[in-house]
Structure formats: structure tokens, C-alpha cells
Amino acid sequence: NGATLPVAEKFRETCTTLTTEFSPSQPPRCALPPDSDVNLLIKMASKNGDALHAALRRPVLEGGGAYRPGPRKKAQRILEKARDDYGGDVARVVDVERATGVFDSLDALNSTLLLLRRLASEGLLSIRRCKDAFFAHKQDSGYRDVKLFVEVSGTGFVGELQLNLRRIIQIKDVAHKIYDVERALED
């Protein structure tokens, strides 16, 4: 009948709150010296990746999701992203180490977002940025997610956690192929 489901409204409120709380004026940056090279960032990711995954896996599983560590971003793609988006500053590429939390319901996804927010308020991890592509930044492909850029316990290393619904993940491969073509055309 066109009415918003209560769980969807709660989820929208959580996304709005997180985006408001964790939207710095500048994109997050790993704690590296200015003009650091890509190898230093990859070394930092290698050193801190396990701690990042350990900190993020537990709340995703507790919330009823599946935790899927992603592949580490390759040096060439880091350099492209740094050049295209951050004026060459590789330390601003904060999705070198990444994972996806996959959920079967909005309620479980929302509960996990709230749990991650609580962990941040307790100082167990630091959310450096929240990007809401469910409501605020929808993509034409139909793909949706919420991305949290997280630093674990003062390491200076920031990684990415995408949170999503299983049904949307099913279209991700197709949407990502379109994204790859668009990116190649822009280059």
C-alpha cells in the first residue's frame, strides 16, 4: 500500500544517524607520512589486516550476518584511486583491506550497525566515515550498501566494511562489471 515498513524506517534512521556522526569534512586517511608510497600502505595493510578482520568479524557474526573478507586491493588500483580521487595521496585509499557483512534481513543489518556504533562509543574501534548508499547515495544499477571505514584500536590503519543484504549481493557481480567498464571508459 506504499507505506514504509517499520524496520525500513528504523534502518533509514540508523543510516542517517551514522552518516551524520561519521562524515568528516575530509576523507579519512591512514596514519602515514605525507608523500608515502603505495608499498608503505600495503605494508601497513599487511601488518594490521588481521586485527581489522578480527575486530569486524565478531559484530557481524553476532548480528546474524556472514563475514566475507575481501581481497586486498592491488598496488596499481591503489595508485589509480589515489590519483583520480585524492590528488595522489595513497594514504587516503582506505579500502585496501576490506570485508563484507552479508545479511538476510534489514533488521539483522540494522542491529549490526547499532552494535558497531556501540563498539565505537566504547572506544573498541573508531568509525572514521560512514557512506550510506541505501538512501543517501543510491546507484543507478540498483546496488546498495552501507560502508564503514574503521580504524582498530589506534593502529592508524583504516579499512572498509561493507554491510549489505544477500539479495543485493546477488546483483553485485553484474553491477561491478558495469562499474569496471565505466571506469575504463573514463581512463
PDB file of C-alpha atoms in Angstrom:
ATOM      1  CA  ASN A   1       0.000   0.000   0.000  1.00  0.00           C
ATOM      2  CA  GLY A   2       3.026   2.286  -0.283  1.00  0.00           C
ATOM      3  CA  ALA A   3       3.590   2.610   3.473  1.00  0.00           C
ATOM      4  CA  THR A   4       7.150   2.304   4.765  1.00  0.00           C
ATOM      5  CA  LEU A   5       7.740  -0.793   6.860  1.00  0.00           C
ATOM      6  CA  PRO A   6       8.784  -0.018  10.455  1.00  0.00           C
ATOM      7  CA  VAL A   7      12.057  -1.965  10.079  1.00  0.00           C
ATOM      8  CA  ALA A   8      12.920   0.031   6.958  1.00  0.00           C
ATOM      9  CA  GLU A   9      12.215   3.289   8.781  1.00  0.00           C
ATOM     10  CA  LYS A  10      14.463   2.210  11.698  1.00  0.00           C
ATOM     11  CA  PHE A  11      17.185   1.295   9.213  1.00  0.00           C
ATOM     12  CA  ARG A  12      16.867   4.679   7.475  1.00  0.00           C
ATOM     13  CA  GLU A  13      17.167   6.443  10.856  1.00  0.00           C
ATOM     14  CA  THR A  14      20.283   4.426  11.752  1.00  0.00           C
ATOM     15  CA  CYS A  15      21.900   5.218   8.386  1.00  0.00           C
ATOM     16  CA  THR A  16      21.093   8.910   8.767  1.00  0.00           C
ATOM     17  CA  THR A  17      22.481   8.990  12.310  1.00  0.00           C
ATOM     18  CA  LEU A  18      25.695   7.190  11.370  1.00  0.00           C
ATOM     19  CA  THR A  19      26.224   9.338   8.294  1.00  0.00           C
ATOM     20  CA  THR A  20      25.711  12.482  10.367  1.00  0.00           C
ATOM     21  CA  GLU A  21      28.015  11.323  13.181  1.00  0.00           C
ATOM     22  CA  PHE A  22      30.730   9.955  10.911  1.00  0.00           C
ATOM     23  CA  SER A  23      31.024  12.362   7.988  1.00  0.00           C
ATOM     24  CA  PRO A  24      34.312  14.198   8.387  1.00  0.00           C
ATOM     25  CA  SER A  25      34.984  17.291   6.295  1.00  0.00           C
ATOM     26  CA  GLN A  26      37.960  15.467   4.758  1.00  0.00           C
ATOM     27  CA  PRO A  27      38.015  11.820   3.678  1.00  0.00           C
ATOM     28  CA  PRO A  28      39.733   9.553   6.219  1.00  0.00           C
ATOM     29  CA  ARG A  29      43.437   8.886   5.889  1.00  0.00           C
ATOM     30  CA  CYS A  30      45.727   6.171   7.168  1.00  0.00           C
ATOM     31  CA  ALA A  31      48.397   7.500   9.537  1.00  0.00           C
ATOM     32  CA  LEU A  32      51.300   7.614   7.093  1.00  0.00           C
ATOM     33  CA  PRO A  33      53.780  10.407   6.441  1.00  0.00           C
ATOM     34  CA  PRO A  34      52.929  12.786   3.582  1.00  0.00           C
ATOM     35  CA  ASP A  35      54.066  11.549   0.175  1.00  0.00           C
ATOM     36  CA  SER A  36      54.168   7.909   1.326  1.00  0.00           C
ATOM     37  CA  ASP A  37      54.351   5.400  -1.477  1.00  0.00           C
ATOM     38  CA  VAL A  38      51.962   2.561  -2.228  1.00  0.00           C
ATOM     39  CA  ASN A  39      54.347  -0.058  -0.833  1.00  0.00           C
ATOM     40  CA  LEU A  40      54.248   1.559   2.607  1.00  0.00           C
ATOM     41  CA  LEU A  41      50.424   1.496   2.562  1.00  0.00           C
ATOM     42  CA  ILE A  42      50.383  -2.172   1.505  1.00  0.00           C
ATOM     43  CA  LYS A  43      52.894  -2.982   4.269  1.00  0.00           C
ATOM     44  CA  MET A  44      50.622  -1.212   6.775  1.00  0.00           C
ATOM     45  CA  ALA A  45      47.627  -3.213   5.485  1.00  0.00           C
ATOM     46  CA  SER A  46      49.578  -6.463   5.815  1.00  0.00           C
ATOM     47  CA  LYS A  47      50.570  -5.614   9.382  1.00  0.00           C
ATOM     48  CA  ASN A  48      47.079  -4.559  10.529  1.00  0.00           C
ATOM     49  CA  GLY A  49      44.714  -6.556   8.326  1.00  0.00           C
ATOM     50  CA  ASP A  50      44.272  -9.474  10.734  1.00  0.00           C
ATOM     51  CA  ALA A  51      43.420  -7.134  13.628  1.00  0.00           C
ATOM     52  CA  LEU A  52      40.902  -5.290  11.451  1.00  0.00           C
ATOM     53  CA  HIS A  53      39.180  -8.539  10.431  1.00  0.00           C
ATOM     54  CA  ALA A  54      39.177  -9.860  13.997  1.00  0.00           C
ATOM     55  CA  ALA A  55      37.504  -6.668  15.251  1.00  0.00           C
ATOM     56  CA  LEU A  56      34.874  -6.609  12.497  1.00  0.00           C
ATOM     57  CA  ARG A  57      34.094 -10.331  12.187  1.00  0.00           C
ATOM     58  CA  ARG A  58      32.653 -10.694  15.705  1.00  0.00           C
ATOM     59  CA  PRO A  59      29.954  -7.974  15.489  1.00  0.00           C
ATOM     60  CA  VAL A  60      28.902  -9.108  12.003  1.00  0.00           C
ATOM     61  CA  LEU A  61      28.512 -12.715  13.171  1.00  0.00           C
ATOM     62  CA  GLU A  62      26.820 -11.615  16.414  1.00  0.00           C
ATOM     63  CA  GLY A  63      24.345  -9.611  14.351  1.00  0.00           C
ATOM     64  CA  GLY A  64      23.408 -12.689  12.333  1.00  0.00           C
ATOM     65  CA  GLY A  65      25.441 -11.928   9.229  1.00  0.00           C
ATOM     66  CA  ALA A  66      28.067 -13.773   7.260  1.00  0.00           C
ATOM     67  CA  TYR A  67      31.558 -12.259   7.241  1.00  0.00           C
ATOM     68  CA  ARG A  68      33.433 -12.266   3.938  1.00  0.00           C
ATOM     69  CA  PRO A  69      36.951 -10.838   3.906  1.00  0.00           C
ATOM     70  CA  GLY A  70      37.674  -9.249   0.549  1.00  0.00           C
ATOM     71  CA  PRO A  71      40.831  -9.410  -1.471  1.00  0.00           C
ATOM     72  CA  ARG A  72      43.462  -6.818  -0.645  1.00  0.00           C
ATOM     73  CA  LYS A  73      43.437  -4.000  -3.195  1.00  0.00           C
ATOM     74  CA  LYS A  74      46.357  -4.268  -5.617  1.00  0.00           C
ATOM     75  CA  ALA A  75      49.059  -1.608  -5.951  1.00  0.00           C
ATOM     76  CA  GLN A  76      48.030  -0.482  -9.442  1.00  0.00           C
ATOM     77  CA  ARG A  77      44.404   0.104  -8.395  1.00  0.00           C
ATOM     78  CA  ILE A  78      45.541   1.941  -5.232  1.00  0.00           C
ATOM     79  CA  LEU A  79      47.644   4.277  -7.360  1.00  0.00           C
ATOM     80  CA  GLU A  80      44.770   4.870  -9.811  1.00  0.00           C
ATOM     81  CA  LYS A  81      42.345   5.644  -6.995  1.00  0.00           C
ATOM     82  CA  ALA A  82      44.849   7.912  -5.228  1.00  0.00           C
ATOM     83  CA  ARG A  83      45.476   9.797  -8.479  1.00  0.00           C
ATOM     84  CA  ASP A  84      41.821  10.072  -9.540  1.00  0.00           C
ATOM     85  CA  ASP A  85      40.199  10.772  -6.164  1.00  0.00           C
ATOM     86  CA  TYR A  86      42.822  12.080  -3.721  1.00  0.00           C
ATOM     87  CA  GLY A  87      45.417  14.137  -5.587  1.00  0.00           C
ATOM     88  CA  GLY A  88      47.916  11.281  -5.412  1.00  0.00           C
ATOM     89  CA  ASP A  89      47.692  10.796  -1.618  1.00  0.00           C
ATOM     90  CA  VAL A  90      47.797   6.984  -1.272  1.00  0.00           C
ATOM     91  CA  ALA A  91      47.113   7.217   2.480  1.00  0.00           C
ATOM     92  CA  ARG A  92      43.547   8.334   1.643  1.00  0.00           C
ATOM     93  CA  VAL A  93      42.837   4.994  -0.067  1.00  0.00           C
ATOM     94  CA  VAL A  94      41.188   3.347   2.920  1.00  0.00           C
ATOM     95  CA  ASP A  95      39.721   0.260   1.288  1.00  0.00           C
ATOM     96  CA  VAL A  96      42.986  -1.614   0.759  1.00  0.00           C
ATOM     97  CA  GLU A  97      41.891  -4.131   3.399  1.00  0.00           C
ATOM     98  CA  ARG A  98      38.153  -4.785   3.255  1.00  0.00           C
ATOM     99  CA  ALA A  99      35.317  -7.112   4.083  1.00  0.00           C
ATOM    100  CA  THR A 100      31.585  -7.506   3.529  1.00  0.00           C
ATOM    101  CA  GLY A 101      28.926  -8.340   6.100  1.00  0.00           C
ATOM    102  CA  VAL A 102      26.052 -10.137   4.357  1.00  0.00           C
ATOM    103  CA  PHE A 103      22.605 -10.226   5.969  1.00  0.00           C
ATOM    104  CA  ASP A 104      19.285 -11.883   5.202  1.00  0.00           C
ATOM    105  CA  SER A 105      17.155  -9.140   6.753  1.00  0.00           C
ATOM    106  CA  LEU A 106      17.153  -5.399   7.268  1.00  0.00           C
ATOM    107  CA  ASP A 107      16.576  -5.999  10.963  1.00  0.00           C
ATOM    108  CA  ALA A 108      19.816  -8.004  11.297  1.00  0.00           C
ATOM    109  CA  LEU A 109      21.762  -5.463   9.240  1.00  0.00           C
ATOM    110  CA  ASN A 110      20.393  -2.590  11.340  1.00  0.00           C
ATOM    111  CA  SER A 111      21.180  -4.399  14.612  1.00  0.00           C
ATOM    112  CA  THR A 112      24.758  -4.884  13.459  1.00  0.00           C
ATOM    113  CA  LEU A 113      25.129  -1.210  12.549  1.00  0.00           C
ATOM    114  CA  LEU A 114      23.897  -0.296  16.023  1.00  0.00           C
ATOM    115  CA  LEU A 115      26.325  -2.792  17.586  1.00  0.00           C
ATOM    116  CA  LEU A 116      29.243  -1.310  15.624  1.00  0.00           C
ATOM    117  CA  ARG A 117      28.196   2.172  16.722  1.00  0.00           C
ATOM    118  CA  ARG A 118      28.157   0.991  20.352  1.00  0.00           C
ATOM    119  CA  LEU A 119      31.622  -0.536  19.995  1.00  0.00           C
ATOM    120  CA  ALA A 120      32.829   2.795  18.621  1.00  0.00           C
ATOM    121  CA  SER A 121      31.282   4.683  21.547  1.00  0.00           C
ATOM    122  CA  GLU A 122      33.091   2.290  23.918  1.00  0.00           C
ATOM    123  CA  GLY A 123      36.403   3.001  22.165  1.00  0.00           C
ATOM    124  CA  LEU A 124      36.901  -0.552  20.884  1.00  0.00           C
ATOM    125  CA  LEU A 125      37.086   0.655  17.311  1.00  0.00           C
ATOM    126  CA  SER A 126      36.905   4.015  15.583  1.00  0.00           C
ATOM    127  CA  ILE A 127      34.475   4.678  12.763  1.00  0.00           C
ATOM    128  CA  ARG A 128      36.213   7.255  10.596  1.00  0.00           C
ATOM    129  CA  ARG A 129      33.437   7.567   7.991  1.00  0.00           C
ATOM    130  CA  CYS A 130      30.036   6.168   7.059  1.00  0.00           C
ATOM    131  CA  LYS A 131      28.807   6.165   3.456  1.00  0.00           C
ATOM    132  CA  ASP A 132      25.136   5.314   3.021  1.00  0.00           C
ATOM    133  CA  ALA A 133      24.332   4.025  -0.467  1.00  0.00           C
ATOM    134  CA  PHE A 134      20.943   2.678   0.594  1.00  0.00           C
ATOM    135  CA  PHE A 135      19.298   6.071   0.912  1.00  0.00           C
ATOM    136  CA  ALA A 136      21.705   8.995   0.521  1.00  0.00           C
ATOM    137  CA  HIS A 137      23.831   7.896  -2.463  1.00  0.00           C
ATOM    138  CA  LYS A 138      21.806   5.372  -4.462  1.00  0.00           C
ATOM    139  CA  GLN A 139      23.409   3.898  -7.565  1.00  0.00           C
ATOM    140  CA  ASP A 140      21.504   3.587 -10.833  1.00  0.00           C
ATOM    141  CA  SER A 141      22.464  -0.093 -11.107  1.00  0.00           C
ATOM    142  CA  GLY A 142      20.282  -0.908  -8.088  1.00  0.00           C
ATOM    143  CA  TYR A 143      23.272  -1.822  -5.963  1.00  0.00           C
ATOM    144  CA  ARG A 144      23.028  -0.628  -2.365  1.00  0.00           C
ATOM    145  CA  ASP A 145      25.271  -0.882   0.701  1.00  0.00           C
ATOM    146  CA  VAL A 146      26.468   0.910   3.801  1.00  0.00           C
ATOM    147  CA  LYS A 147      30.222   1.335   4.078  1.00  0.00           C
ATOM    148  CA  LEU A 148      32.017   1.945   7.336  1.00  0.00           C
ATOM    149  CA  PHE A 149      35.643   2.989   7.288  1.00  0.00           C
ATOM    150  CA  VAL A 150      37.097   1.718  10.524  1.00  0.00           C
ATOM    151  CA  GLU A 151      40.340   2.072  12.469  1.00  0.00           C
ATOM    152  CA  VAL A 152      41.020  -0.560  15.092  1.00  0.00           C
ATOM    153  CA  SER A 153      42.488   0.467  18.470  1.00  0.00           C
ATOM    154  CA  GLY A 154      44.781   3.302  17.472  1.00  0.00           C
ATOM    155  CA  THR A 155      46.719   1.486  14.756  1.00  0.00           C
ATOM    156  CA  GLY A 156      46.380   4.375  12.313  1.00  0.00           C
ATOM    157  CA  PHE A 157      45.238   1.901   9.682  1.00  0.00           C
ATOM    158  CA  VAL A 158      41.760   2.382   8.214  1.00  0.00           C
ATOM    159  CA  GLY A 159      39.895  -0.416   6.424  1.00  0.00           C
ATOM    160  CA  GLU A 160      36.457  -0.816   4.906  1.00  0.00           C
ATOM    161  CA  LEU A 161      33.443  -2.831   5.996  1.00  0.00           C
ATOM    162  CA  GLN A 162      30.567  -3.033   3.531  1.00  0.00           C
ATOM    163  CA  LEU A 163      27.241  -4.111   5.013  1.00  0.00           C
ATOM    164  CA  ASN A 164      24.625  -5.482   2.676  1.00  0.00           C
ATOM    165  CA  LEU A 165      21.669  -7.740   2.066  1.00  0.00           C
ATOM    166  CA  ARG A 166      22.221 -11.148   0.484  1.00  0.00           C
ATOM    167  CA  ARG A 167      19.680 -10.404  -2.260  1.00  0.00           C
ATOM    168  CA  ILE A 168      21.573  -7.282  -3.292  1.00  0.00           C
ATOM    169  CA  ILE A 169      24.914  -9.114  -3.241  1.00  0.00           C
ATOM    170  CA  GLN A 170      23.462 -11.391  -5.916  1.00  0.00           C
ATOM    171  CA  ILE A 171      23.424  -8.461  -8.359  1.00  0.00           C
ATOM    172  CA  LYS A 172      26.791  -7.102  -7.233  1.00  0.00           C
ATOM    173  CA  ASP A 173      28.827  -9.077  -9.778  1.00  0.00           C
ATOM    174  CA  VAL A 174      26.807  -7.638 -12.663  1.00  0.00           C
ATOM    175  CA  ALA A 175      26.892  -4.123 -11.223  1.00  0.00           C
ATOM    176  CA  HIS A 176      30.642  -4.366 -10.637  1.00  0.00           C
ATOM    177  CA  LYS A 177      31.239  -5.368 -14.267  1.00  0.00           C
ATOM    178  CA  ILE A 178      29.348  -2.242 -15.349  1.00  0.00           C
ATOM    179  CA  TYR A 179      31.425  -0.171 -12.902  1.00  0.00           C
ATOM    180  CA  ASP A 180      34.657  -1.637 -14.330  1.00  0.00           C
ATOM    181  CA  VAL A 181      33.578  -0.719 -17.879  1.00  0.00           C
ATOM    182  CA  GLU A 182      32.620   2.817 -16.810  1.00  0.00           C
ATOM    183  CA  ARG A 183      35.962   3.229 -15.024  1.00  0.00           C
ATOM    184  CA  ALA A 184      37.869   2.004 -18.094  1.00  0.00           C
ATOM    185  CA  LEU A 185      35.966   4.432 -20.338  1.00  0.00           C
ATOM    186  CA  GLU A 186      36.790   7.330 -18.019  1.00  0.00           C
ATOM    187  CA  ASP A 187      40.507   6.470 -18.179  1.00  0.00           C
TER     188      ASP A 187
END
